[in-house]
Short mmCIF file of C-alpha atoms and ligand atoms in Angstrom, two decimals:
data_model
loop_
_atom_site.label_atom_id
_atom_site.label_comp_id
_atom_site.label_asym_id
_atom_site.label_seq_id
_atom_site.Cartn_x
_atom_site.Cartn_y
_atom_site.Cartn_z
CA UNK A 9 0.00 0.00 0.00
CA UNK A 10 3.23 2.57 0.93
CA UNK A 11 4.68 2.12 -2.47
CA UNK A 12 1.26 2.83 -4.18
CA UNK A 13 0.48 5.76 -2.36
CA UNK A 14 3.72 6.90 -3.43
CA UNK A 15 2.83 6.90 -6.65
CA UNK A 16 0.00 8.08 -6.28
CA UNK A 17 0.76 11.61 -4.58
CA UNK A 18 3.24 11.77 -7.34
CA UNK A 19 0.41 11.45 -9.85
CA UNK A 20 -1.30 14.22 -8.09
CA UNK A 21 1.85 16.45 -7.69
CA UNK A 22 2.37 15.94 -12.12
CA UNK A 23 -1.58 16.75 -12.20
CA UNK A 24 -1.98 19.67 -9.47
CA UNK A 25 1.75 20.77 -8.84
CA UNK A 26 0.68 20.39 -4.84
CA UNK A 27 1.55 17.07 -2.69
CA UNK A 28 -2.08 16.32 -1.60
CA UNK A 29 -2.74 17.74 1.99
CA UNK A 30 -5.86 15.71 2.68
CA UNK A 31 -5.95 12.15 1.48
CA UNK A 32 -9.10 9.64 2.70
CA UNK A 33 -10.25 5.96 1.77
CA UNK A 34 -13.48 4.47 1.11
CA UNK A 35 -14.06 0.66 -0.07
CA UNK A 36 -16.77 -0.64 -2.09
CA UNK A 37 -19.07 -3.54 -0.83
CA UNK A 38 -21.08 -6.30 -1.44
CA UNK A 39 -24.85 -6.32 -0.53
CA UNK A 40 -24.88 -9.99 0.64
CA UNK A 41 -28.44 -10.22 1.12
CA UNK A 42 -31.25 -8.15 0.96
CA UNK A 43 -32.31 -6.94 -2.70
CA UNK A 44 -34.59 -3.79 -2.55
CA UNK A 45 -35.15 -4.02 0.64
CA UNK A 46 -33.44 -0.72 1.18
CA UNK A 47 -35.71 1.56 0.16
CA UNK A 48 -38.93 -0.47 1.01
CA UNK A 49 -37.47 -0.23 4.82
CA UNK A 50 -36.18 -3.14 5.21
CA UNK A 51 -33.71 -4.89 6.53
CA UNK A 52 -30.07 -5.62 4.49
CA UNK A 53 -26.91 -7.41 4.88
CA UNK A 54 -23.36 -5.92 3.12
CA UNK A 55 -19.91 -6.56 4.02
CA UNK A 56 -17.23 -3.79 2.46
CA UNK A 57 -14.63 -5.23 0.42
CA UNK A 58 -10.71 -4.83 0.36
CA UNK A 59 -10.66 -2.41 -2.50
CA UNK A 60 -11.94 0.84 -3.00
CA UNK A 61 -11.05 4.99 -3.70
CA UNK A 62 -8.84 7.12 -2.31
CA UNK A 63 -9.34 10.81 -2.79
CA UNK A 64 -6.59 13.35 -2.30
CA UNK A 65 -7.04 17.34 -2.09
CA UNK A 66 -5.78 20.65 -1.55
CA UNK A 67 -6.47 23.95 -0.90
CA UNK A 68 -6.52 26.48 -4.08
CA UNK A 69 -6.07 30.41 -3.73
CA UNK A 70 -9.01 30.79 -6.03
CA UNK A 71 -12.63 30.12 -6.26
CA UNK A 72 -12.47 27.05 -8.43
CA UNK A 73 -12.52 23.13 -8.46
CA UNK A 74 -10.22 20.75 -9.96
CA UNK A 75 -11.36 17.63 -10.71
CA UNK A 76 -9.04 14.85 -11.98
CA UNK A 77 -9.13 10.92 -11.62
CA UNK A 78 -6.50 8.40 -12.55
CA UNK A 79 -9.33 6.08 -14.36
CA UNK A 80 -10.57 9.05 -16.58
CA UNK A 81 -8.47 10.03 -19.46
CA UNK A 82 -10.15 13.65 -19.81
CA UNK A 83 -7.35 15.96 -18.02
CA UNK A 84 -8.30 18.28 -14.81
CA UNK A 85 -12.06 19.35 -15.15
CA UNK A 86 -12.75 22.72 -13.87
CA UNK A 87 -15.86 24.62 -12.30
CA UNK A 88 -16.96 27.43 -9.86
CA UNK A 89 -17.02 26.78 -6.43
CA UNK A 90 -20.16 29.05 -6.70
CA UNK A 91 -23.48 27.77 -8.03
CA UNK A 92 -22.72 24.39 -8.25
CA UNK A 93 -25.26 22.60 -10.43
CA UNK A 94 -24.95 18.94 -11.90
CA UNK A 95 -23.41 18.03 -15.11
CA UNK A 96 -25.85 16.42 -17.57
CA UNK A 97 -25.99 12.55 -16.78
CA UNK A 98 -24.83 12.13 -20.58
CA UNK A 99 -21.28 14.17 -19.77
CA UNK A 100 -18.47 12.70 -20.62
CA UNK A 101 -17.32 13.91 -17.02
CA UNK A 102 -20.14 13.17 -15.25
CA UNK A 103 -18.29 11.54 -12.39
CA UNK A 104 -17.82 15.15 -10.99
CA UNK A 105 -21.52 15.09 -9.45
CA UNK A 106 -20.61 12.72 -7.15
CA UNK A 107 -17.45 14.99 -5.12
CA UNK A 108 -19.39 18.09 -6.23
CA UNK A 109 -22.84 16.52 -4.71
CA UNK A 110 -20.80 15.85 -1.56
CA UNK A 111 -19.41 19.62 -1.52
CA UNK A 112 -22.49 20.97 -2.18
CA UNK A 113 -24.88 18.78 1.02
CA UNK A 114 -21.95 19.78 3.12
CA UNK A 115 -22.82 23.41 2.20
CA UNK A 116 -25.90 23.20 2.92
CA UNK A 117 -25.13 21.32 6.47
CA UNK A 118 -23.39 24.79 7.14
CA UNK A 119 -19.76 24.02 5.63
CA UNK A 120 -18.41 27.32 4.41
CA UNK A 121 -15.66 27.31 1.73
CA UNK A 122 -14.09 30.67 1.06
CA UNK A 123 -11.90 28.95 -1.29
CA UNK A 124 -11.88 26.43 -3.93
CA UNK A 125 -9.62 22.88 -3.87
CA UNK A 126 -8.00 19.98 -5.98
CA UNK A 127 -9.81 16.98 -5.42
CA UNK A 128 -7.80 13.44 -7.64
CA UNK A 129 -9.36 10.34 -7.56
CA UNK A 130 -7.90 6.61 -7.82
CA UNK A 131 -9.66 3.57 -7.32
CA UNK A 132 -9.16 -0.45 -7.44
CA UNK A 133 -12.51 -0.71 -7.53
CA UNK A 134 -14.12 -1.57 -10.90
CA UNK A 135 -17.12 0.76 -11.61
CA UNK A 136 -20.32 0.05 -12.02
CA UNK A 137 -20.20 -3.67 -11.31
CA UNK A 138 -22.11 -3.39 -8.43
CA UNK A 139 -19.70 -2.78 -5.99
CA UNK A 140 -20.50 0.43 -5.17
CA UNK A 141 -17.75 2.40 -6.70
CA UNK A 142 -20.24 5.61 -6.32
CA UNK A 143 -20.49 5.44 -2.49
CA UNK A 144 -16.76 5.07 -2.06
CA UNK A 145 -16.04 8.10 -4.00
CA UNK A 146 -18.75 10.05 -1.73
CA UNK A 147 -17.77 8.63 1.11
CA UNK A 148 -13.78 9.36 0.83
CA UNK A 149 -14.84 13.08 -0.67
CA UNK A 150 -17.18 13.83 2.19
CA UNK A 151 -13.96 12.75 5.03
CA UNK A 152 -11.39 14.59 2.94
CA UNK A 153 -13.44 18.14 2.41
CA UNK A 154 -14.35 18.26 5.68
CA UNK A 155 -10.53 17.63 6.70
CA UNK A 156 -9.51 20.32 4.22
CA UNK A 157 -12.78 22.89 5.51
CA UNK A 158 -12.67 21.73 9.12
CA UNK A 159 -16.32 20.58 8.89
CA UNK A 160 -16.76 18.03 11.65
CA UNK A 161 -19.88 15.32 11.01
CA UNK A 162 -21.73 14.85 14.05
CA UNK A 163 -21.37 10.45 14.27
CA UNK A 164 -21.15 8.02 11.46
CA UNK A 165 -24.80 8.33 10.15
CA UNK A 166 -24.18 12.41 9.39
CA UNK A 167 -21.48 11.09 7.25
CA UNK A 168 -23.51 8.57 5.78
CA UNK A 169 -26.38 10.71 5.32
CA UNK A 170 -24.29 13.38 2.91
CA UNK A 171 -22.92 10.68 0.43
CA UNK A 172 -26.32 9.02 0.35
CA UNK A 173 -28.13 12.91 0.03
CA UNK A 174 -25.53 13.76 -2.95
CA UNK A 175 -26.05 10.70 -4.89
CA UNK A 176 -30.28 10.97 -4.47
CA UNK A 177 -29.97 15.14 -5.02
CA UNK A 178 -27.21 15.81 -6.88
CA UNK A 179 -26.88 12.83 -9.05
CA UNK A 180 -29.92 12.04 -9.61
CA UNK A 181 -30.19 8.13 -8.51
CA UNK A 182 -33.31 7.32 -6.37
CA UNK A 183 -30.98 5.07 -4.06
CA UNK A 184 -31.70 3.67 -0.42
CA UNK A 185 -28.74 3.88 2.32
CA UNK A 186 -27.39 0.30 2.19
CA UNK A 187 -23.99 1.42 0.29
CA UNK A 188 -22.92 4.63 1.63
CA UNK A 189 -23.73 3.03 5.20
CA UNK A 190 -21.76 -0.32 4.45
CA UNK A 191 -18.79 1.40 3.49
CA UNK A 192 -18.82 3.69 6.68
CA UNK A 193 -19.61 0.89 9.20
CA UNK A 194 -18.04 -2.16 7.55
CA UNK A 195 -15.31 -4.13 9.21
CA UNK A 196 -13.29 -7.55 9.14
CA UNK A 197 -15.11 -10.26 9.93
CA UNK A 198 -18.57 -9.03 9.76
CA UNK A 199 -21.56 -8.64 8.12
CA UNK A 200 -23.14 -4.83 8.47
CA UNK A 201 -26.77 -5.03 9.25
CA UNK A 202 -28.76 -2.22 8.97
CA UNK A 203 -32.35 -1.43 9.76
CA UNK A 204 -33.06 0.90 6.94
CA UNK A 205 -36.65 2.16 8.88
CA UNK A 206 -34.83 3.13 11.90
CA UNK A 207 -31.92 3.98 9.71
CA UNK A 208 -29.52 1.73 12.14
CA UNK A 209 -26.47 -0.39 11.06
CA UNK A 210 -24.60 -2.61 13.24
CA UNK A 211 -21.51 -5.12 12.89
CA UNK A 212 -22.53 -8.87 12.49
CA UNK A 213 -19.58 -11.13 12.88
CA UNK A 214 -19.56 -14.20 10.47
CA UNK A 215 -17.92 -17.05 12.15
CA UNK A 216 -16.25 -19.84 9.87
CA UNK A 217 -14.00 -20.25 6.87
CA UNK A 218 -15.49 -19.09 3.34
CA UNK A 219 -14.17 -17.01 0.34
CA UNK A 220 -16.88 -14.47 -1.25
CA UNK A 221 -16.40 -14.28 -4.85
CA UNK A 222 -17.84 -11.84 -7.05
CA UNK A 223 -18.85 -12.44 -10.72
CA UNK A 224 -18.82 -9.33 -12.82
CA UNK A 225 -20.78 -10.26 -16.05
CA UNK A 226 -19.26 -7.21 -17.75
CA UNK A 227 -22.98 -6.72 -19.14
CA UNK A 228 -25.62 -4.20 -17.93
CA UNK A 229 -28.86 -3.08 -19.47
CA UNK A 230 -28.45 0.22 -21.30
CA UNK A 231 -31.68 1.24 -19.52
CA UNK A 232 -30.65 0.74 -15.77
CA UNK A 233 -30.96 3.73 -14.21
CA UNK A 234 -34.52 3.80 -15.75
CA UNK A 235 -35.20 0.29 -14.57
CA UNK A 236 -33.95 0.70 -10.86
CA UNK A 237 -36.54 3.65 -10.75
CA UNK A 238 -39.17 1.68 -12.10
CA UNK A 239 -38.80 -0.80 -9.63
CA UNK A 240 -38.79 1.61 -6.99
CA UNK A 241 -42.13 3.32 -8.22
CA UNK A 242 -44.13 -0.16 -8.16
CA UNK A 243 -42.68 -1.06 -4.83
CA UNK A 244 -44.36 2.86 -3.98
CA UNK A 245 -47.52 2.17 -5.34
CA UNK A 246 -47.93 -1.67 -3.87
CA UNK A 247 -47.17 -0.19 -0.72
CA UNK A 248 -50.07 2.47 -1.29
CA UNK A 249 -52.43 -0.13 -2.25
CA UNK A 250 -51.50 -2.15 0.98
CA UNK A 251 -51.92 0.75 2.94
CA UNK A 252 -55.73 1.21 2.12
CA UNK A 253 -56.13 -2.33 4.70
CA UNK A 254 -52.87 -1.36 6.78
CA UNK A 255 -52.53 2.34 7.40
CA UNK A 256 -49.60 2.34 9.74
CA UNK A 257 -47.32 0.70 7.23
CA UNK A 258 -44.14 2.99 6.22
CA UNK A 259 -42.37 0.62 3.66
CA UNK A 260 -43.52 -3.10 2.00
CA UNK A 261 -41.15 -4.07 4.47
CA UNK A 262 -43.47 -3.12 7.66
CA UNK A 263 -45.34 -5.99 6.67
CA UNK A 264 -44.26 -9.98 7.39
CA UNK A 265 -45.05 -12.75 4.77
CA UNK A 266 -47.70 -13.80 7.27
CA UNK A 267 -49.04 -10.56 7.47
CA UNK A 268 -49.01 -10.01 3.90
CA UNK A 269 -50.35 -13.59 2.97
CA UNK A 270 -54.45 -12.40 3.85
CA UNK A 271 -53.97 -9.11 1.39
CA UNK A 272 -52.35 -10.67 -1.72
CA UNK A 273 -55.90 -10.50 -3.63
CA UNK A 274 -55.89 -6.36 -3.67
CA UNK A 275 -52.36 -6.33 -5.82
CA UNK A 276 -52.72 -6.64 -9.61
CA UNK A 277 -50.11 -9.25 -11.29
CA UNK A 278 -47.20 -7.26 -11.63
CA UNK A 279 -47.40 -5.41 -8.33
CA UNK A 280 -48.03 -9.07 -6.08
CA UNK A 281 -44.71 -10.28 -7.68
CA UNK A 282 -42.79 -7.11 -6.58
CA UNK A 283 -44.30 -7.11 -2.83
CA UNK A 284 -43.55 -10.77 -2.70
CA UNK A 285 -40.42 -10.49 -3.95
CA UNK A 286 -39.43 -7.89 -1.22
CA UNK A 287 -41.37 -9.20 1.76
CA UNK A 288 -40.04 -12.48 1.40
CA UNK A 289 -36.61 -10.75 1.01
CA UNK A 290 -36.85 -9.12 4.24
CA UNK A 291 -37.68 -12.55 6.18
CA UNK A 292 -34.48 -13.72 4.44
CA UNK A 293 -31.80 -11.23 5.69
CA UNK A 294 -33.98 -11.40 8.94
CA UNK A 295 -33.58 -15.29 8.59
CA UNK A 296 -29.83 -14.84 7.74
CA UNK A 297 -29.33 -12.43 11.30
CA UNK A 298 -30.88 -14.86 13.46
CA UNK A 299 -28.33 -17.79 11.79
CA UNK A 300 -25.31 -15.68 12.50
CA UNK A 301 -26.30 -13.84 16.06
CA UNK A 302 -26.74 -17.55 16.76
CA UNK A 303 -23.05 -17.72 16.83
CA UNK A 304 -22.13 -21.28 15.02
CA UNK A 305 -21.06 -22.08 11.88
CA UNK A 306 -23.77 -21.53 9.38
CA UNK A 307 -22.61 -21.33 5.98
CA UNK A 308 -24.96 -23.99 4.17
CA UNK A 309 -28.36 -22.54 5.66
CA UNK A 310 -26.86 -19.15 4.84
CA UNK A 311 -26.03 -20.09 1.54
CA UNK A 312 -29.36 -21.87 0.83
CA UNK A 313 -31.67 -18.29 1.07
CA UNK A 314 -28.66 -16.88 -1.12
CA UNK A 315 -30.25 -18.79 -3.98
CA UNK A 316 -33.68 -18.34 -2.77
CA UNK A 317 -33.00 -15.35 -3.30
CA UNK A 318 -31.69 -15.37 -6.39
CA UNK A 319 -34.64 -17.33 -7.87
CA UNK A 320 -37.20 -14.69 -6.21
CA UNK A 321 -34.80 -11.70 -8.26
CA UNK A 322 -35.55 -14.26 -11.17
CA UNK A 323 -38.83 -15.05 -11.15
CA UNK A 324 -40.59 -12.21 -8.84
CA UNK A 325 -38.57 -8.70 -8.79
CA UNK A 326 -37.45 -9.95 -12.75
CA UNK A 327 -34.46 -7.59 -12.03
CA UNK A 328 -31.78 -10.40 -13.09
CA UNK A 329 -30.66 -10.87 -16.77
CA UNK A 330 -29.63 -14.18 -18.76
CA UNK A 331 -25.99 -13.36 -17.87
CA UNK A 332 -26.63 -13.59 -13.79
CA UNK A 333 -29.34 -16.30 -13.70
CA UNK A 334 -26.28 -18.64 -15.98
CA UNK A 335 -23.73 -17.57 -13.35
CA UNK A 336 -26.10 -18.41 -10.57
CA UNK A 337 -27.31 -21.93 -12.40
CA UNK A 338 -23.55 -22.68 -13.12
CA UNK A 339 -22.31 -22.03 -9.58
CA UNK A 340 -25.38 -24.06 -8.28
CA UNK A 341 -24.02 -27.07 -9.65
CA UNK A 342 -20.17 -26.21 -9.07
CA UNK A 343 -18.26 -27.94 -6.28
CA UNK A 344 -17.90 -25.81 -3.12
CA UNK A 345 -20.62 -23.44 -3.57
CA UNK A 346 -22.81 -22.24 -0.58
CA UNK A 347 -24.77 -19.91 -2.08
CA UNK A 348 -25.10 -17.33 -4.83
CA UNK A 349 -27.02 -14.49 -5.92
CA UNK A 350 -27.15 -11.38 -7.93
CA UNK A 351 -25.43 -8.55 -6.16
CA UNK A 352 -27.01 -4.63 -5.88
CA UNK A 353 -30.00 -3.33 -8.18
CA UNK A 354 -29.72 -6.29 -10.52
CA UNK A 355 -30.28 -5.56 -14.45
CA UNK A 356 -26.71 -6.63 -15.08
CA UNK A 357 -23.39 -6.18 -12.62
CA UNK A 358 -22.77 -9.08 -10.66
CA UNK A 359 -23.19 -12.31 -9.20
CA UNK A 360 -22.02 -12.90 -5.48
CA UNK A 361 -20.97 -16.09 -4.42
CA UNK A 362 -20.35 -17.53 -1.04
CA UNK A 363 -17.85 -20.79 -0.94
CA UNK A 364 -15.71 -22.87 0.41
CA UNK A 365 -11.99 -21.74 1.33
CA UNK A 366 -11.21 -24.73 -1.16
CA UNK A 367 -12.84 -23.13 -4.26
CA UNK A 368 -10.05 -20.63 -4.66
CA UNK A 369 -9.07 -19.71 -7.69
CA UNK A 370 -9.30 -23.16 -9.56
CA UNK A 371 -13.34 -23.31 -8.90
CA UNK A 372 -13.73 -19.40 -10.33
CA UNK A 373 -11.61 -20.05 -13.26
CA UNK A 374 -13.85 -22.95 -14.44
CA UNK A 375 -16.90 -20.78 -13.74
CA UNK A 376 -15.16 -18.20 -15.63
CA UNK A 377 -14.21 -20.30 -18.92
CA UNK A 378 -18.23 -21.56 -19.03
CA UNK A 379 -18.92 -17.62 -18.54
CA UNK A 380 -17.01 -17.18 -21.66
CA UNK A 381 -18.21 -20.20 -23.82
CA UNK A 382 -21.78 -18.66 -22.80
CA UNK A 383 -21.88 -15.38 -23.41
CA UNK A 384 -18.10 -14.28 -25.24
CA UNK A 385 -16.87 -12.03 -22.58
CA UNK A 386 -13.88 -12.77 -20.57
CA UNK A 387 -14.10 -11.54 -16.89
CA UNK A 388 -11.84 -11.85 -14.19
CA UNK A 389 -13.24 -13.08 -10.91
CA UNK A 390 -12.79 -11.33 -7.93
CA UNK A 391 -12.05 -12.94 -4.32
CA UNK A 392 -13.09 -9.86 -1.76
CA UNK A 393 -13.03 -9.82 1.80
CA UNK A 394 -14.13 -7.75 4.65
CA UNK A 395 -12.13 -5.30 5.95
CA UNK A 396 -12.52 -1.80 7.48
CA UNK A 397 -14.65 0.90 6.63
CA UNK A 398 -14.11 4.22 5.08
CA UNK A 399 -11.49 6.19 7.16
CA UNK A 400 -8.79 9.24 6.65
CA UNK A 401 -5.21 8.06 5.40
P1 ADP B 3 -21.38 1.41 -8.79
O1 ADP B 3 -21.63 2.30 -7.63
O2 ADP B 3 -22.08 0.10 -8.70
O3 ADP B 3 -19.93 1.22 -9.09
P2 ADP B 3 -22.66 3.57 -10.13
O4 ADP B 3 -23.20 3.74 -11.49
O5 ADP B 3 -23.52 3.86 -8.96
O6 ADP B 3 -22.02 2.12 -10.05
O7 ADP B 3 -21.39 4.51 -9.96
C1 ADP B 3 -20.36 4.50 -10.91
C2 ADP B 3 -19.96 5.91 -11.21
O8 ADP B 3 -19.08 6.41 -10.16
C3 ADP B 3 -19.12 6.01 -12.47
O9 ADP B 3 -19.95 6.09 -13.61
C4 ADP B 3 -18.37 7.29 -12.23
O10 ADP B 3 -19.18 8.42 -12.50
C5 ADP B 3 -18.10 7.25 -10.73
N1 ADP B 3 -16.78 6.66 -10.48
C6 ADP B 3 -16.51 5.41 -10.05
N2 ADP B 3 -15.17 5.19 -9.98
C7 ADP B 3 -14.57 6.33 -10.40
C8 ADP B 3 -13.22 6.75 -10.59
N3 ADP B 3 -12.20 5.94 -10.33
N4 ADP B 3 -13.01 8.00 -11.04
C9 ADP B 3 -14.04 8.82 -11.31
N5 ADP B 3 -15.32 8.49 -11.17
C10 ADP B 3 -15.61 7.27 -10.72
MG1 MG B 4 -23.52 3.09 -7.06
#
């Protein structure tokens, strides 16, 4: 890590002619269970990853932003620190709303920069794969700017609050808190739980010897964005339906399967599958605490609602894609598989996989070869592990 950074403040110094002053880490995550449940006020399961973003800044004289990253070829992207506005989602540099969505929540939470800054960004982390590239790069921006403005965040869920605020706000994407909060509370060893109703995460450790593995299928629907929002409306209007028969209910997820079961009739088609899907979902991750707060070893009953899950993405939410469901199928009848499942909004990104320490690299590269004869692409498995969560450097 010494030897990268390194190199990396001497990317910045070529880019900014400043050694960063301010330089903060955020790592991407997994959602290991708990598809949609986010938003429908739920309950979900993540563990962070060991890769992620680090963002490095510095104080300008002036009243502008630099923008810069390592994975973007487009040199330093410039705008006013006043009257910050988003970039059109089609912008070749884009990626700016996500520091500048940061910048400007913090402003609004009473952060007052007289002067503009440098912000570059580098990152292991492949984007858009479902790993959460987006809330890393919040995340790290929203430590480093208030290092480099003095801004202090009240506890852990202030911080999570701005990344999650700038990505709904500023960028535009209708998202629920599981990522920023994973990244922020994540840890070795552990699961993060987190009660998105009472908007409370907490560390679940996960005893026993596994490997997670994560299956990018290099393949997303052009349309995702669109699709995630879609999803999120019907989930709305089931709920609103439901509501007429249970008034007090906040989310989909207020209500149990058993609870549920006597109001099925009052959803049209398309509606009953997307309340199933996430009801049942809750139970699951609620399932899935229970398993692990009961302290043993409990990797095949945990990996068993991984593909129930799975199936219900499938066949109920219909948020997977050919790509996933032949990952899923093929690691269902692999060696050393406990359990696999599509991994964040679905529509493409990846599968997650839970397995034995033997699998290693031998099981991944067979699923990756029958990947390949499937579909063409060639995509490079990734072993990830918990580790900690977003922090200064
Ligand atoms: P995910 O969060 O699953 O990776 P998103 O679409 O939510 O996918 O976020 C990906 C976006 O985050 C990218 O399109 C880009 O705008 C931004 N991003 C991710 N990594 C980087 C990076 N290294 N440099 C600049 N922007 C990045
Ligand atoms: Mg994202």
């Amino acid at each position: 890590m010494n030897a990268k950074l390194e190199e990396l403040k001497s990317w910045y110094e070529t880019t900014f002619q400043a050694a960063p002053s301010v330089m903060a880490w955020a790592p991407g995550r997994v959602e290991f269970l708990g598809n949609h449940t986010d938003y429908n006020l739920g309950m979900v399961l993540g563990s962070t990853i060991d890769r992620g973003i680090i963002v490095m800044m510095t104080p300008r004289k002036d009243q502008m932003i630099g923008l810069a990253s390592t994975g973007k070829d487009h040199p330093i992207v410039e705008v006013e620190l006043d009257g910050l506005e988003p970039l059109p989602g089609d912008s070749p540099v884009s990626w700016v709303n996500y520091p500048l969505g940061v910048l400007k929540i913090m402003i609004q939470n009473g952060m007052r920069p007289q002067k503009g800054f440098n912000i570059g960004i580098w990152s292991d982390l492949p984007e858009g794969s479902g790993l959460s590239s987006s809330a890393a790069l919040e995340t790290a921006s929203a430590l480093a700017l208030g290092k480099l403005y003095g801004f202090v965040f009240e506890d852990k869920y202030a911080l999570m609050r701005t990344g999650w605020r700038a990505e709904r706000e500023f960028v535009g994407m209708p998202c629920g808190i599981l990522d920023q909060t994973v990244v922020i509370f994540g840890d070795a060893d552990h699961l993060v739980s987190i009660d998105c109703k009472a908007e409370l995460a907490k560390g679940v450790r996960f005893q026993g010897d596994y490997q997670f593995w994560v299956f990018n299928t290099a393949h997303k629907h052009a349309l995702i964005d669109s699709f995630y929002a879609d999803r999120n409306a019907e989930c709305m209007g089931a709920r609103d339906v439901l509501r007429t028969v249970e008034p007090g209910i906040a989310g989909l997820c207020d209500l149990s399967p058993a609870a549920f079961e006597p109001h099925k009739g009052l959803l049209e088609p398309v509606a009953l599958k997307r309340a199933t899907h996430i009801i049942e979902e809750n139970a699951r991750v609620r399932e899935t605490i229970r398993l692990l707060e009961k302290g043993a070893v409990q990797q095949e009953a945990i990996g068993s609602l991984l593909f129930q899950s799975h199936r219900s993405s499938q066949h109920l939410f219909e948020n997977s894609t050919e790509d996933l469901d032949f990952l899923v199928d093929t690691l269902e009848r692999a060696e050393g598989v406990y359990g696999a499942r599509l991994t964040g909004g679905g529509f493409g990104g990846a599968v997650l996989a839970m397995t034995t320490p033997e699998f290693g690299e031998a099981g991944a590269a067979k699923i990756r070869s029958a990947y390949a004869a499937f579909s063409g692409r060639q995509i490079e498995p990734l072993m990830v592990k918990a580790g900690p969560g977003a922090k200064l450097l």
